[in-house]
Each structure stands twice: as structure tokens, then as C-alpha cells.
CSV table of C-alpha atoms in Angstrom, one decimal:
chain,number,residue,atom,x,y,z
A,218,MET,CA,37.5,-6.8,-14.4
A,219,ARG,CA,40.6,-7.4,-12.3
A,220,SER,CA,40.0,-8.2,-8.7
A,221,PRO,CA,41.1,-5.2,-6.5
A,222,SER,CA,44.7,-5.6,-5.5
A,223,SER,CA,43.8,-5.5,-1.8
A,224,SER,CA,41.9,-8.8,-1.9
A,225,THR,CA,42.6,-10.7,1.3
A,226,GLY,CA,41.6,-14.2,0.1
A,227,ARG,CA,39.6,-14.7,3.2
A,228,PRO,CA,37.2,-17.7,3.3
A,229,GLY,CA,33.5,-17.2,3.0
A,230,ARG,CA,31.1,-16.3,0.2
A,231,PRO,CA,32.6,-15.6,-3.2
A,232,ARG,CA,33.2,-11.9,-3.9
A,233,SER,CA,30.7,-10.3,-6.2
A,234,ALA,CA,32.2,-8.7,-9.3
A,235,ALA,CA,29.1,-6.6,-9.7
A,236,ALA,CA,29.5,-5.3,-6.2
A,237,ASP,CA,33.2,-4.5,-6.7
A,238,ALA,CA,32.4,-2.6,-9.9
A,239,ALA,CA,29.7,-0.6,-8.2
A,240,ILE,CA,31.9,0.2,-5.2
A,241,LEU,CA,34.8,1.4,-7.5
A,242,ALA,CA,32.5,3.5,-9.7
A,243,ALA,CA,30.9,5.0,-6.5
A,244,THR,CA,34.4,5.9,-5.3
A,245,ARG,CA,35.2,7.8,-8.4
A,246,ASP,CA,31.9,9.6,-8.4
A,247,ALA,CA,32.3,10.6,-4.8
A,248,LEU,CA,35.8,11.9,-5.5
A,249,VAL,CA,34.6,14.1,-8.3
A,250,GLU,CA,31.8,15.5,-6.1
A,251,LEU,CA,33.5,15.7,-2.7
A,252,GLY,CA,37.2,15.7,-3.3
A,253,TRP,CA,39.8,13.6,-1.4
A,254,SER,CA,39.5,15.3,2.0
A,255,LYS,CA,35.8,15.0,2.3
A,256,LEU,CA,35.4,11.5,0.9
A,257,THR,CA,34.6,8.8,3.5
A,258,MET,CA,34.0,5.1,3.3
A,259,GLY,CA,30.4,5.9,4.4
A,260,ASP,CA,29.9,8.1,1.3
A,261,VAL,CA,31.0,5.2,-0.9
A,262,SER,CA,29.0,2.6,0.8
A,263,ALA,CA,25.8,4.7,0.6
A,264,ARG,CA,26.4,5.5,-3.1
A,265,ALA,CA,27.2,1.8,-3.9
A,266,GLY,CA,24.3,0.5,-1.9
A,267,VAL,CA,26.5,-1.8,0.2
A,268,ALA,CA,27.2,-1.9,3.9
A,269,LYS,CA,30.4,-0.4,5.3
A,270,THR,CA,31.4,-3.8,6.5
A,271,THR,CA,31.4,-5.0,2.9
A,272,LEU,CA,33.9,-2.2,2.0
A,273,TYR,CA,36.2,-3.1,4.9
A,274,ARG,CA,36.2,-6.7,4.0
A,275,ARG,CA,37.7,-5.7,0.7
A,276,TRP,CA,39.8,-2.6,1.5
A,277,ALA,CA,41.5,-1.6,4.7
A,278,GLY,CA,40.7,2.0,4.2
A,279,LYS,CA,40.2,5.0,1.9
A,280,ASN,CA,43.7,5.0,0.4
A,281,GLU,CA,43.5,1.4,-0.8
A,282,LEU,CA,40.0,1.9,-2.1
A,283,VAL,CA,40.8,5.0,-4.1
A,284,VAL,CA,43.9,3.6,-5.7
A,285,ASP,CA,42.0,0.5,-6.8
A,286,ALA,CA,39.3,2.8,-8.3
A,287,VAL,CA,41.9,4.6,-10.3
A,288,ALA,CA,43.7,1.4,-11.3
A,289,GLU,CA,40.5,-0.1,-12.7
A,290,LEU,CA,40.3,2.9,-15.2
A,291,PHE,CA,43.9,2.4,-16.3
A,292,ASP,CA,43.4,-1.4,-16.7
A,293,SER,CA,41.0,-0.5,-19.6
A,294,LEU,CA,44.0,0.7,-21.7
A,295,GLU,CA,44.8,-1.6,-24.6
A,296,LEU,CA,47.5,-1.9,-27.2
A,297,PRO,CA,46.2,-3.5,-30.4
A,298,ASP,CA,48.8,-4.2,-33.0
A,299,ARG,CA,48.8,-1.3,-35.4
A,300,GLY,CA,51.6,-2.7,-37.6
A,301,SER,CA,54.4,-0.5,-36.5
A,302,LEU,CA,56.0,0.9,-33.3
A,303,GLU,CA,55.2,4.4,-34.2
A,304,ALA,CA,51.5,3.6,-34.9
A,305,ASP,CA,51.3,1.7,-31.6
A,306,VAL,CA,52.7,4.6,-29.6
A,307,GLU,CA,50.4,7.1,-31.2
A,308,TYR,CA,47.4,4.9,-30.5
A,309,VAL,CA,48.1,4.3,-26.8
A,310,VAL,CA,49.0,8.0,-26.2
A,311,LEU,CA,45.7,9.1,-27.7
A,312,GLN,CA,43.8,6.4,-25.7
A,313,PHE,CA,45.6,7.5,-22.5
A,314,ALA,CA,44.8,11.2,-23.2
A,315,GLU,CA,41.1,10.3,-23.8
A,316,LEU,CA,41.0,8.5,-20.4
A,317,LEU,CA,42.5,11.6,-18.7
A,318,ARG,CA,39.8,13.8,-20.2
A,319,ARG,CA,37.2,11.9,-18.1
A,320,PRO,CA,36.5,13.9,-14.9
A,321,GLU,CA,36.6,10.9,-12.6
A,322,ALA,CA,40.1,9.9,-14.0
A,323,ARG,CA,41.5,13.4,-13.7
A,324,THR,CA,40.2,14.0,-10.2
A,325,ALA,CA,41.1,10.5,-8.9
A,326,LEU,CA,44.6,10.5,-10.3
A,327,MET,CA,45.5,14.0,-9.1
A,328,ALA,CA,44.1,13.2,-5.7
A,329,VAL,CA,46.1,10.1,-5.1
A,330,VAL,CA,49.3,11.6,-6.5
A,331,ALA,CA,48.9,14.7,-4.3
A,332,GLU,CA,48.2,12.6,-1.2
A,333,SER,CA,51.0,10.2,-1.9
A,334,THR,CA,53.6,13.0,-1.4
A,335,ARG,CA,52.8,12.7,2.3
A,336,ASP,CA,52.2,8.9,2.5
A,337,ASP,CA,54.9,6.5,1.6
A,338,ALA,CA,52.6,3.5,1.8
A,339,LEU,CA,50.2,5.1,-0.6
A,340,ARG,CA,53.0,5.9,-3.0
A,341,ASP,CA,54.1,2.2,-2.9
A,342,ARG,CA,50.5,1.1,-3.6
A,343,ILE,CA,50.2,3.5,-6.6
A,344,ARG,CA,53.4,2.0,-7.9
A,345,SER,CA,52.3,-1.6,-7.6
A,346,ALA,CA,48.6,-1.2,-8.5
A,347,ILE,CA,48.9,1.4,-11.3
A,348,VAL,CA,52.4,2.0,-12.5
A,349,ASP,CA,53.8,-1.5,-12.5
A,350,ARG,CA,50.6,-2.9,-14.0
A,351,GLN,CA,50.6,-0.4,-16.9
A,352,LYS,CA,54.2,-1.2,-17.8
A,353,ARG,CA,52.6,-4.2,-19.5
A,354,LEU,CA,51.8,-2.0,-22.5
A,355,VAL,CA,55.5,-1.0,-22.9
A,356,VAL,CA,56.6,-4.6,-22.6
A,357,LEU,CA,54.1,-5.7,-25.2
A,358,GLY,CA,54.9,-2.8,-27.6
A,359,ARG,CA,58.6,-3.5,-27.3
A,360,GLU,CA,58.2,-7.2,-27.9
A,361,ARG,CA,56.2,-6.5,-31.1
A,362,ALA,CA,58.7,-4.0,-32.3
A,363,GLN,CA,61.5,-6.4,-31.7
A,364,ALA,CA,59.7,-9.2,-33.6
A,365,ARG,CA,59.3,-6.8,-36.5
A,366,GLY,CA,62.9,-5.8,-36.4
A,367,GLU,CA,62.2,-2.2,-35.4
A,368,LEU,CA,64.1,-2.5,-32.1
A,369,PRO,CA,67.1,-4.6,-31.1
A,370,TYR,CA,66.7,-7.3,-28.5
A,371,GLU,CA,68.4,-6.8,-25.1
A,372,GLU,CA,70.0,-9.8,-23.7
A,373,ASP,CA,70.6,-8.3,-20.2
A,374,GLU,CA,67.3,-8.5,-18.3
A,375,ALA,CA,68.3,-5.7,-15.9
A,376,ILE,CA,69.0,-3.4,-18.8
A,377,ALA,CA,65.7,-4.3,-20.5
A,378,CYS,CA,63.8,-3.6,-17.3
A,379,ARG,CA,65.5,-0.2,-17.0
A,380,THR,CA,64.7,0.6,-20.6
A,381,THR,CA,61.0,-0.4,-20.0
A,382,ASP,CA,60.9,1.9,-17.0
A,383,LEU,CA,62.4,4.8,-18.9
A,384,ILE,CA,60.0,4.5,-21.8
A,385,PHE,CA,57.0,4.3,-19.5
A,386,ASP,CA,58.2,7.4,-17.5
A,387,VAL,CA,58.7,9.4,-20.7
A,388,ILE,CA,55.3,8.6,-22.2
A,389,ALA,CA,53.2,8.7,-19.0
A,390,GLY,CA,55.0,11.6,-17.5
A,391,THR,CA,54.7,13.7,-20.7
A,392,VAL,CA,51.1,13.0,-21.3
A,393,VAL,CA,50.1,13.6,-17.7
A,394,HIS,CA,52.0,16.9,-17.6
A,395,ARG,CA,50.5,18.0,-20.9
A,396,ALA,CA,46.9,17.0,-20.0
A,397,LEU,CA,46.7,17.6,-16.3
A,398,VAL,CA,49.4,20.2,-15.4
A,399,SER,CA,49.6,22.4,-18.5
A,400,SER,CA,45.9,21.7,-19.5
A,401,GLU,CA,46.9,21.7,-23.1
A,402,PRO,CA,45.2,19.5,-25.7
A,403,VAL,CA,46.6,16.1,-26.5
A,404,ASP,CA,45.4,16.0,-30.1
A,405,ALA,CA,46.5,14.0,-33.2
A,406,LEU,CA,49.0,16.7,-34.3
A,407,TRP,CA,50.6,16.9,-30.8
A,408,VAL,CA,50.7,13.1,-30.5
A,409,ALA,CA,52.3,12.7,-33.9
A,410,THR,CA,55.0,15.3,-33.0
A,411,PHE,CA,55.6,13.7,-29.7
A,412,THR,CA,55.9,10.3,-31.2
A,413,SER,CA,58.4,11.5,-33.8
A,414,LEU,CA,60.5,13.1,-31.1
A,415,LEU,CA,60.4,9.8,-29.1
A,416,MET,CA,61.3,7.7,-32.0
A,417,HIS,CA,64.0,9.8,-33.5
A,418,GLY,CA,65.3,12.1,-30.7
A,419,LEU,CA,66.1,15.8,-31.0
A,420,ARG,CA,68.2,15.3,-34.2
A,421,GLY,CA,65.1,14.0,-36.1
A,422,PRO,CA,65.0,11.1,-38.6
A,423,ALA,CA,68.1,10.5,-40.7
A,424,ALA,CA,68.0,11.9,-44.2
A,425,ALA,CA,67.1,9.4,-46.9
């Protein structure tokens, strides 16, 4: 498990990975049961079986704690090599949708996004702890596709970064909207149609 992004690096006893995992799991459980507004650090410490001082040594407050609890879920996403860019995209979209079906993921993600509309610092933390970290999947997928000859290489690093951002926004934004806003199924047929649109655009694949 990744160390939470709020680690201070203070001297003292080594942090316990088991304690971190228990705290983050307790945070997600509390969010599902209580919601953002009623969740407190005390609730989390009681559920995790740790002192509140232990929480505050790791996280400055509820915002940081909840974002790290969400980030841990997203860090579980993987992109095994499926042999083609299209297959890679379909796999990661289905995996992402499966994650969003979990009550703790749905509740936690919607809570932090809603709260971030009123909190610039929280929005920045979401970007660094969740969004920027998950762009690793886009970078990996593009590198594989370029190595296979499916995508051209981009010599300009700034353009490559903008392309990565756009791909991430299109995939993540579409799946989150479909699953959490529209509450429509993200099944194999929908994913195949979405992937085809992403790969070929509105004109569709060229005729053979």
C-alpha cells in the first residue's frame, strides 16, 4: 500500500502499514454510514481502534484523511498488457466501473468532489493524490501503444502531457458521469461502444 500523501516524515516510531490500512478502511465505512457532514476524526479513531492523536500525527484533518481513503481505492487499479490499445482501454474502463460500484467508493468520491467545490485546498489535494497519480495508467497505456506502433510518438513533452490530460479527462469523466451521475450500467456492450468511439471518433473506423 502506498503511504498516505500527507506523511510528514517526523522522527519517531515507524508507521504501521496495518494501522494505516485500518484507518483508511474505517474512514470509508464511516462515510457510507454517516456521510461527509457527520463524519468526525473521533468516529474514525473509534472504528479503527486507534487514538485520535494517532490520526492527527498522520493527517492534519478530515479533508486530508478522506482524500487519502479514496486515493487508496484508486491505487488498486491496474493496466495489464492485453495486447492492443483497444483491449487495454476496455479492461481499465470495466475495472474502473467495478470500483465505482462499491458503496464506499461511490460515497467517498462524490463526497470529496462535492466538498471541493467550496474548498480550493481540497480540490488541489484531490488533483495531486488521486487525479495525477491515476494518470499513470494513461501514460503506461500510451507507451505500450506507441511501442506496438498503434500510436505515434510525440517529441514535444508539453504536447504529450496535454494529450495525456485529455485522454484521462475523457475516460474518467465519461465513466464517472455514466456510473454516478446518470446511474446507468457500465457493461461490456457500453464499454465496447465507448472504446470504439474513443479510438475512431464520430466518423467511425475507416472502410477496409
